[in-house]
Amino acid sequence: DELRLLEESIESEGCRDEIVIWANHDKTVIDGHNRYRICKRLKLPYKTKSLAFVSKDEVKLWMLRNQMGRRNLSESQRAMMASRLTTISHGGDRKTDQAANLPLETQAEIAEKFGVSERSVRSAKTVEKHGAPELQQAVTNGEVSVSAAAEVAKKPKAEQKKIVAKGPEAVTAAAKKAKADKKAAPTAEPKDYGKCPNCAGTKWADDAESGVACTKCHHPHGEPAGGADEQRVTDARSKTIKTAEALMRAFDDLNLL
């Protein structure tokens, strides 16, 4: 494989490319990790190049942009990098972090720079936020697609880890099953509560706390018009009117009207 060929090359010709490290952080390799590990294991000499950065976010930003220029990355790998770039470029201390002081780029702009769709970046963001570390690594390594990983990321992390442990094919199969189950799930039909006995309206709102009520007059479903409940309906209508009037006065005070 690629790593084996790299080791054979270094063993026969030496480490020709410099290993980039974070200045004043000699143990922090930011480019050439595989070359560094091979040279250490084989006890071979290597050259280093130091670059100065203000923060870890700036280091990450440099690493992402450096990787972006390499053409051996799949669309899913580029999508994961784009997702991480959106996180870095919109975070951090925007007063001191040079990386964060770069012009803010929209998700669409970053997606275009990485040559991927916004949909792929959104999938990558789902994996980044909800995916188990093993699932994220599988995408970063190019073993599974970001779209499949995004489906699996919706499952509990413990289940994600079990799926990833079974291999890339298991991730793909789990994603396909999740999509199929979603399509097969029956769609709940909206309930027809008929006309409101108080105002003849036909639109109802189902609130978890107060139950079903008419959206026009707030009359509770299942209760006749008038009677003991009429006062409650009147109070609700009055409260709504007072709230609206208060908002109008607030807008007047703010010269928004």
mmCIF file of C-alpha atoms in Angstrom:
data_model
loop_
_atom_site.group_PDB
_atom_site.id
_atom_site.type_symbol
_atom_site.label_atom_id
_atom_site.label_comp_id
_atom_site.label_asym_id
_atom_site.label_seq_id
_atom_site.Cartn_x
_atom_site.Cartn_y
_atom_site.Cartn_z
ATOM 1 C CA ASP A 1 0.000 0.000 0.000
ATOM 2 C CA GLU A 2 0.941 3.696 -0.029
ATOM 3 C CA LEU A 3 2.467 3.679 3.458
ATOM 4 C CA ARG A 4 4.582 0.610 2.695
ATOM 5 C CA LEU A 5 5.894 2.199 -0.508
ATOM 6 C CA LEU A 6 6.781 5.356 1.410
ATOM 7 C CA GLU A 7 8.738 3.342 3.971
ATOM 8 C CA GLU A 8 10.633 1.467 1.258
ATOM 9 C CA SER A 9 11.518 4.762 -0.422
ATOM 10 C CA ILE A 10 12.787 6.326 2.810
ATOM 11 C CA GLU A 11 14.733 3.219 3.704
ATOM 12 C CA SER A 12 16.537 3.166 0.346
ATOM 13 C CA GLU A 13 16.840 6.896 -0.429
ATOM 14 C CA GLY A 14 16.450 8.595 2.937
ATOM 15 C CA CYS A 15 13.866 11.208 3.929
ATOM 16 C CA ARG A 16 14.071 13.753 1.102
ATOM 17 C CA ASP A 17 11.232 16.064 2.190
ATOM 18 C CA GLU A 18 11.389 18.252 5.257
ATOM 19 C CA ILE A 19 9.111 17.486 8.190
ATOM 20 C CA VAL A 20 7.222 20.627 9.185
ATOM 21 C CA ILE A 21 6.918 21.387 12.882
ATOM 22 C CA TRP A 22 5.312 24.161 14.928
ATOM 23 C CA ALA A 23 8.060 26.606 15.961
ATOM 24 C CA ASN A 24 8.848 26.467 19.687
ATOM 25 C CA HIS A 25 6.708 23.318 19.859
ATOM 26 C CA ASP A 26 9.349 20.845 18.627
ATOM 27 C CA LYS A 27 7.279 17.772 19.340
ATOM 28 C CA THR A 28 4.309 19.027 17.334
ATOM 29 C CA VAL A 29 4.566 17.759 13.757
ATOM 30 C CA ILE A 30 2.107 19.531 11.466
ATOM 31 C CA ASP A 31 3.125 17.954 8.144
ATOM 32 C CA GLY A 32 4.972 14.738 7.415
ATOM 33 C CA HIS A 33 3.589 12.587 10.231
ATOM 34 C CA ASN A 34 4.142 9.301 8.377
ATOM 35 C CA ARG A 35 7.701 10.267 7.350
ATOM 36 C CA TYR A 36 8.428 11.275 10.947
ATOM 37 C CA ARG A 37 7.184 7.963 12.386
ATOM 38 C CA ILE A 38 9.085 5.930 9.780
ATOM 39 C CA CYS A 39 12.348 7.795 10.396
ATOM 40 C CA LYS A 40 11.968 7.400 14.156
ATOM 41 C CA ARG A 41 11.286 3.677 13.847
ATOM 42 C CA LEU A 42 14.180 3.093 11.424
ATOM 43 C CA LYS A 43 16.422 5.550 13.309
ATOM 44 C CA LEU A 44 17.103 7.525 10.141
ATOM 45 C CA PRO A 45 18.028 11.238 10.025
ATOM 46 C CA TYR A 46 15.536 13.786 8.772
ATOM 47 C CA LYS A 47 15.365 17.547 8.241
ATOM 48 C CA THR A 48 12.743 19.797 9.775
ATOM 49 C CA LYS A 49 11.240 23.155 8.893
ATOM 50 C CA SER A 50 9.714 25.342 11.602
ATOM 51 C CA LEU A 51 6.681 27.559 11.071
ATOM 52 C CA ALA A 52 5.428 30.093 13.617
ATOM 53 C CA PHE A 53 1.753 30.200 14.564
ATOM 54 C CA VAL A 54 -0.143 32.125 17.206
ATOM 55 C CA SER A 55 -2.597 29.404 18.215
ATOM 56 C CA LYS A 56 -3.712 25.827 17.693
ATOM 57 C CA ASP A 57 -6.572 27.048 15.515
ATOM 58 C CA GLU A 58 -4.091 28.741 13.194
ATOM 59 C CA VAL A 59 -2.081 25.515 13.026
ATOM 60 C CA LYS A 60 -5.223 23.549 12.152
ATOM 61 C CA LEU A 61 -6.130 26.099 9.512
ATOM 62 C CA TRP A 62 -2.692 25.808 7.908
ATOM 63 C CA MET A 63 -2.873 22.004 7.970
ATOM 64 C CA LEU A 64 -6.294 22.021 6.301
ATOM 65 C CA ARG A 65 -5.250 24.440 3.584
ATOM 66 C CA ASN A 66 -2.054 22.457 3.034
ATOM 67 C CA GLN A 67 -4.007 19.223 2.666
ATOM 68 C CA MET A 68 -6.467 20.933 0.337
ATOM 69 C CA GLY A 69 -3.725 21.322 -2.270
ATOM 70 C CA ARG A 70 -3.171 17.577 -2.439
ATOM 71 C CA ARG A 71 -5.112 15.862 -5.192
ATOM 72 C CA ASN A 72 -5.252 12.339 -3.717
ATOM 73 C CA LEU A 73 -8.225 13.146 -1.491
ATOM 74 C CA SER A 74 -11.737 11.854 -2.115
ATOM 75 C CA GLU A 75 -14.774 14.138 -2.122
ATOM 76 C CA SER A 76 -15.759 12.828 1.313
ATOM 77 C CA GLN A 77 -12.324 13.595 2.738
ATOM 78 C CA ARG A 78 -12.433 17.111 1.272
ATOM 79 C CA ALA A 79 -15.944 17.587 2.707
ATOM 80 C CA MET A 80 -14.695 16.699 6.197
ATOM 81 C CA MET A 81 -11.858 19.179 5.823
ATOM 82 C CA ALA A 82 -14.252 21.855 4.603
ATOM 83 C CA SER A 83 -16.507 21.236 7.594
ATOM 84 C CA ARG A 84 -13.592 21.629 9.993
ATOM 85 C CA LEU A 85 -12.516 24.802 8.213
ATOM 86 C CA THR A 86 -15.979 26.334 8.691
ATOM 87 C CA THR A 87 -15.683 25.545 12.408
ATOM 88 C CA ILE A 88 -12.222 27.080 12.726
ATOM 89 C CA SER A 89 -12.808 30.171 10.602
ATOM 90 C CA HIS A 90 -15.969 31.072 12.549
ATOM 91 C CA GLY A 91 -14.637 30.302 16.020
ATOM 92 C CA GLY A 92 -11.872 31.216 18.412
ATOM 93 C CA ASP A 93 -10.976 34.571 19.930
ATOM 94 C CA ARG A 94 -11.490 36.935 17.021
ATOM 95 C CA LYS A 95 -9.330 39.608 18.688
ATOM 96 C CA THR A 96 -6.160 37.580 19.196
ATOM 97 C CA ASP A 97 -6.402 34.505 16.980
ATOM 98 C CA GLN A 98 -4.889 35.260 13.585
ATOM 99 C CA ALA A 99 -6.691 32.328 12.051
ATOM 100 C CA ALA A 100 -10.007 33.642 13.241
ATOM 101 C CA ASN A 101 -9.088 37.119 12.042
ATOM 102 C CA LEU A 102 -9.158 35.907 8.461
ATOM 103 C CA PRO A 103 -12.238 37.060 6.519
ATOM 104 C CA LEU A 104 -15.257 34.938 7.386
ATOM 105 C CA GLU A 105 -16.189 32.605 4.573
ATOM 106 C CA THR A 106 -19.633 31.199 4.057
ATOM 107 C CA GLN A 107 -20.224 27.469 3.901
ATOM 108 C CA ALA A 108 -20.915 27.822 0.172
ATOM 109 C CA GLU A 109 -17.603 29.610 -0.431
ATOM 110 C CA ILE A 110 -15.626 27.031 1.522
ATOM 111 C CA ALA A 111 -17.414 24.175 -0.255
ATOM 112 C CA GLU A 112 -16.512 25.716 -3.614
ATOM 113 C CA LYS A 113 -12.850 26.072 -2.615
ATOM 114 C CA PHE A 114 -12.702 22.399 -1.658
ATOM 115 C CA GLY A 115 -14.531 21.330 -4.811
ATOM 116 C CA VAL A 116 -17.450 19.733 -2.979
ATOM 117 C CA SER A 117 -21.177 20.394 -2.699
ATOM 118 C CA GLU A 118 -22.792 22.216 0.210
ATOM 119 C CA ARG A 119 -24.780 19.042 0.838
ATOM 120 C CA SER A 120 -21.532 17.123 1.362
ATOM 121 C CA VAL A 121 -20.324 19.775 3.805
ATOM 122 C CA ARG A 122 -23.614 19.564 5.711
ATOM 123 C CA SER A 123 -23.214 15.780 5.899
ATOM 124 C CA ALA A 124 -19.647 16.243 7.122
ATOM 125 C CA LYS A 125 -20.857 18.697 9.753
ATOM 126 C CA THR A 126 -23.320 16.036 10.991
ATOM 127 C CA VAL A 127 -20.484 13.523 11.258
ATOM 128 C CA GLU A 128 -18.274 16.080 13.004
ATOM 129 C CA LYS A 129 -20.956 17.003 15.551
ATOM 130 C CA HIS A 130 -22.624 13.650 16.211
ATOM 131 C CA GLY A 131 -20.273 10.975 14.902
ATOM 132 C CA ALA A 132 -18.172 8.772 17.144
ATOM 133 C CA PRO A 133 -14.404 9.395 16.796
ATOM 134 C CA GLU A 134 -14.027 6.060 14.995
ATOM 135 C CA LEU A 135 -16.663 7.054 12.439
ATOM 136 C CA GLN A 136 -15.045 10.436 11.831
ATOM 137 C CA GLN A 137 -11.674 8.768 11.362
ATOM 138 C CA ALA A 138 -13.131 6.302 8.857
ATOM 139 C CA VAL A 139 -14.271 9.206 6.664
ATOM 140 C CA THR A 140 -10.991 11.097 7.126
ATOM 141 C CA ASN A 141 -9.093 7.965 6.070
ATOM 142 C CA GLY A 142 -11.242 7.649 2.956
ATOM 143 C CA GLU A 143 -12.714 4.323 4.033
ATOM 144 C CA VAL A 144 -16.398 5.330 3.962
ATOM 145 C CA SER A 145 -18.393 8.063 2.221
ATOM 146 C CA VAL A 146 -19.459 11.114 4.175
ATOM 147 C CA SER A 147 -23.094 10.595 3.176
ATOM 148 C CA ALA A 148 -23.119 7.061 4.619
ATOM 149 C CA ALA A 149 -21.345 8.253 7.749
ATOM 150 C CA ALA A 150 -23.921 11.020 8.216
ATOM 151 C CA GLU A 151 -26.699 8.438 8.317
ATOM 152 C CA VAL A 152 -24.841 6.265 10.810
ATOM 153 C CA ALA A 153 -24.013 9.358 12.921
ATOM 154 C CA LYS A 154 -27.723 9.641 13.777
ATOM 155 C CA LYS A 155 -27.449 6.427 15.793
ATOM 156 C CA PRO A 156 -26.201 6.223 19.416
ATOM 157 C CA LYS A 157 -22.403 6.460 19.595
ATOM 158 C CA ALA A 158 -22.068 2.982 21.116
ATOM 159 C CA GLU A 159 -23.900 1.530 18.105
ATOM 160 C CA GLN A 160 -21.783 3.618 15.726
ATOM 161 C CA LYS A 161 -18.593 2.149 17.189
ATOM 162 C CA LYS A 162 -19.878 -1.417 16.769
ATOM 163 C CA ILE A 163 -20.773 -0.738 13.126
ATOM 164 C CA VAL A 164 -17.404 0.860 12.329
ATOM 165 C CA ALA A 165 -15.590 -2.049 13.995
ATOM 166 C CA LYS A 166 -17.184 -4.400 11.444
ATOM 167 C CA GLY A 167 -15.576 -2.519 8.572
ATOM 168 C CA PRO A 168 -16.443 -0.002 5.833
ATOM 169 C CA GLU A 169 -18.968 -2.320 4.172
ATOM 170 C CA ALA A 170 -20.942 -2.519 7.413
ATOM 171 C CA VAL A 171 -21.120 1.290 7.577
ATOM 172 C CA THR A 172 -22.427 1.467 4.017
ATOM 173 C CA ALA A 173 -24.961 -1.300 4.698
ATOM 174 C CA ALA A 174 -26.177 0.391 7.902
ATOM 175 C CA ALA A 175 -26.623 3.683 6.053
ATOM 176 C CA LYS A 176 -28.640 2.028 3.273
ATOM 177 C CA LYS A 177 -30.851 0.266 5.810
ATOM 178 C CA ALA A 178 -31.453 3.529 7.693
ATOM 179 C CA LYS A 179 -32.538 5.238 4.466
ATOM 180 C CA ALA A 180 -34.792 2.325 3.511
ATOM 181 C CA ASP A 181 -36.411 2.269 6.948
ATOM 182 C CA LYS A 182 -37.034 6.005 6.727
ATOM 183 C CA LYS A 183 -38.806 5.623 3.370
ATOM 184 C CA ALA A 184 -40.862 2.672 4.599
ATOM 185 C CA ALA A 185 -42.034 4.432 7.754
ATOM 186 C CA PRO A 186 -45.731 5.365 7.462
ATOM 187 C CA THR A 187 -46.518 9.055 7.324
ATOM 188 C CA ALA A 188 -48.934 10.147 10.027
ATOM 189 C CA GLU A 189 -52.141 11.557 8.581
ATOM 190 C CA PRO A 190 -53.181 14.930 10.008
ATOM 191 C CA LYS A 191 -56.227 14.657 12.249
ATOM 192 C CA ASP A 192 -59.462 16.285 11.163
ATOM 193 C CA TYR A 193 -61.061 17.911 14.184
ATOM 194 C CA GLY A 194 -63.912 19.385 12.148
ATOM 195 C CA LYS A 195 -65.313 22.870 12.721
ATOM 196 C CA CYS A 196 -64.886 24.842 15.898
ATOM 197 C CA PRO A 197 -68.304 25.061 17.660
ATOM 198 C CA ASN A 198 -67.464 28.587 18.785
ATOM 199 C CA CYS A 199 -66.316 30.319 15.551
ATOM 200 C CA ALA A 200 -66.700 27.660 12.816
ATOM 201 C CA GLY A 201 -62.930 27.720 12.147
ATOM 202 C CA THR A 202 -61.334 24.567 10.780
ATOM 203 C CA LYS A 203 -57.700 25.034 11.819
ATOM 204 C CA TRP A 204 -56.542 23.538 15.091
ATOM 205 C CA ALA A 205 -53.277 23.617 17.034
ATOM 206 C CA ASP A 206 -52.106 20.685 19.140
ATOM 207 C CA ASP A 207 -50.105 21.905 22.121
ATOM 208 C CA ALA A 208 -48.426 19.413 24.446
ATOM 209 C CA GLU A 209 -49.452 21.371 27.543
ATOM 210 C CA SER A 210 -52.843 22.874 26.759
ATOM 211 C CA GLY A 211 -54.102 20.288 24.262
ATOM 212 C CA VAL A 212 -55.944 20.878 20.974
ATOM 213 C CA ALA A 213 -57.463 24.330 20.497
ATOM 214 C CA CYS A 214 -58.859 26.421 17.653
ATOM 215 C CA THR A 215 -56.155 28.645 16.128
ATOM 216 C CA LYS A 216 -58.702 31.423 15.480
ATOM 217 C CA CYS A 217 -60.502 31.766 18.822
ATOM 218 C CA HIS A 218 -58.460 29.389 21.035
ATOM 219 C CA HIS A 219 -61.578 27.370 21.923
ATOM 220 C CA PRO A 220 -60.586 23.946 23.348
ATOM 221 C CA HIS A 221 -61.482 20.997 21.147
ATOM 222 C CA GLY A 222 -64.317 18.825 22.439
ATOM 223 C CA GLU A 223 -65.984 21.535 24.491
ATOM 224 C CA PRO A 224 -69.273 23.152 23.439
ATOM 225 C CA ALA A 225 -69.520 26.856 22.661
ATOM 226 C CA GLY A 226 -70.437 29.133 25.546
ATOM 227 C CA GLY A 227 -70.988 27.830 29.081
ATOM 228 C CA ALA A 228 -68.283 27.736 31.725
ATOM 229 C CA ASP A 229 -65.492 27.583 29.146
ATOM 230 C CA GLU A 230 -66.570 30.729 27.313
ATOM 231 C CA GLN A 231 -64.897 32.958 29.870
ATOM 232 C CA ARG A 232 -61.593 31.137 29.353
ATOM 233 C CA VAL A 233 -61.832 31.700 25.589
ATOM 234 C CA THR A 234 -62.648 35.373 26.126
ATOM 235 C CA ASP A 235 -59.718 35.755 28.519
ATOM 236 C CA ALA A 236 -57.354 34.131 26.016
ATOM 237 C CA ARG A 237 -58.561 36.451 23.220
ATOM 238 C CA SER A 238 -58.188 39.483 25.498
ATOM 239 C CA LYS A 239 -54.675 38.432 26.484
ATOM 240 C CA THR A 240 -53.700 38.097 22.823
ATOM 241 C CA ILE A 241 -55.048 41.567 22.011
ATOM 242 C CA LYS A 242 -53.246 43.131 24.978
ATOM 243 C CA THR A 243 -49.977 41.464 23.955
ATOM 244 C CA ALA A 244 -50.323 42.786 20.411
ATOM 245 C CA GLU A 245 -51.067 46.286 21.679
ATOM 246 C CA ALA A 246 -48.027 46.170 23.952
ATOM 247 C CA LEU A 247 -45.832 45.140 21.031
ATOM 248 C CA MET A 248 -47.182 47.964 18.895
ATOM 249 C CA ARG A 249 -46.375 50.469 21.629
ATOM 250 C CA ALA A 250 -42.847 49.027 21.927
ATOM 251 C CA PHE A 251 -42.348 49.382 18.175
ATOM 252 C CA ASP A 252 -43.543 52.994 18.372
ATOM 253 C CA ASP A 253 -41.007 53.681 21.122
ATOM 254 C CA LEU A 254 -38.240 52.218 18.967
ATOM 255 C CA ASN A 255 -39.378 54.227 15.909
ATOM 256 C CA LEU A 256 -39.717 51.009 13.944
ATOM 257 C CA LEU A 257 -43.119 51.925 12.503
#
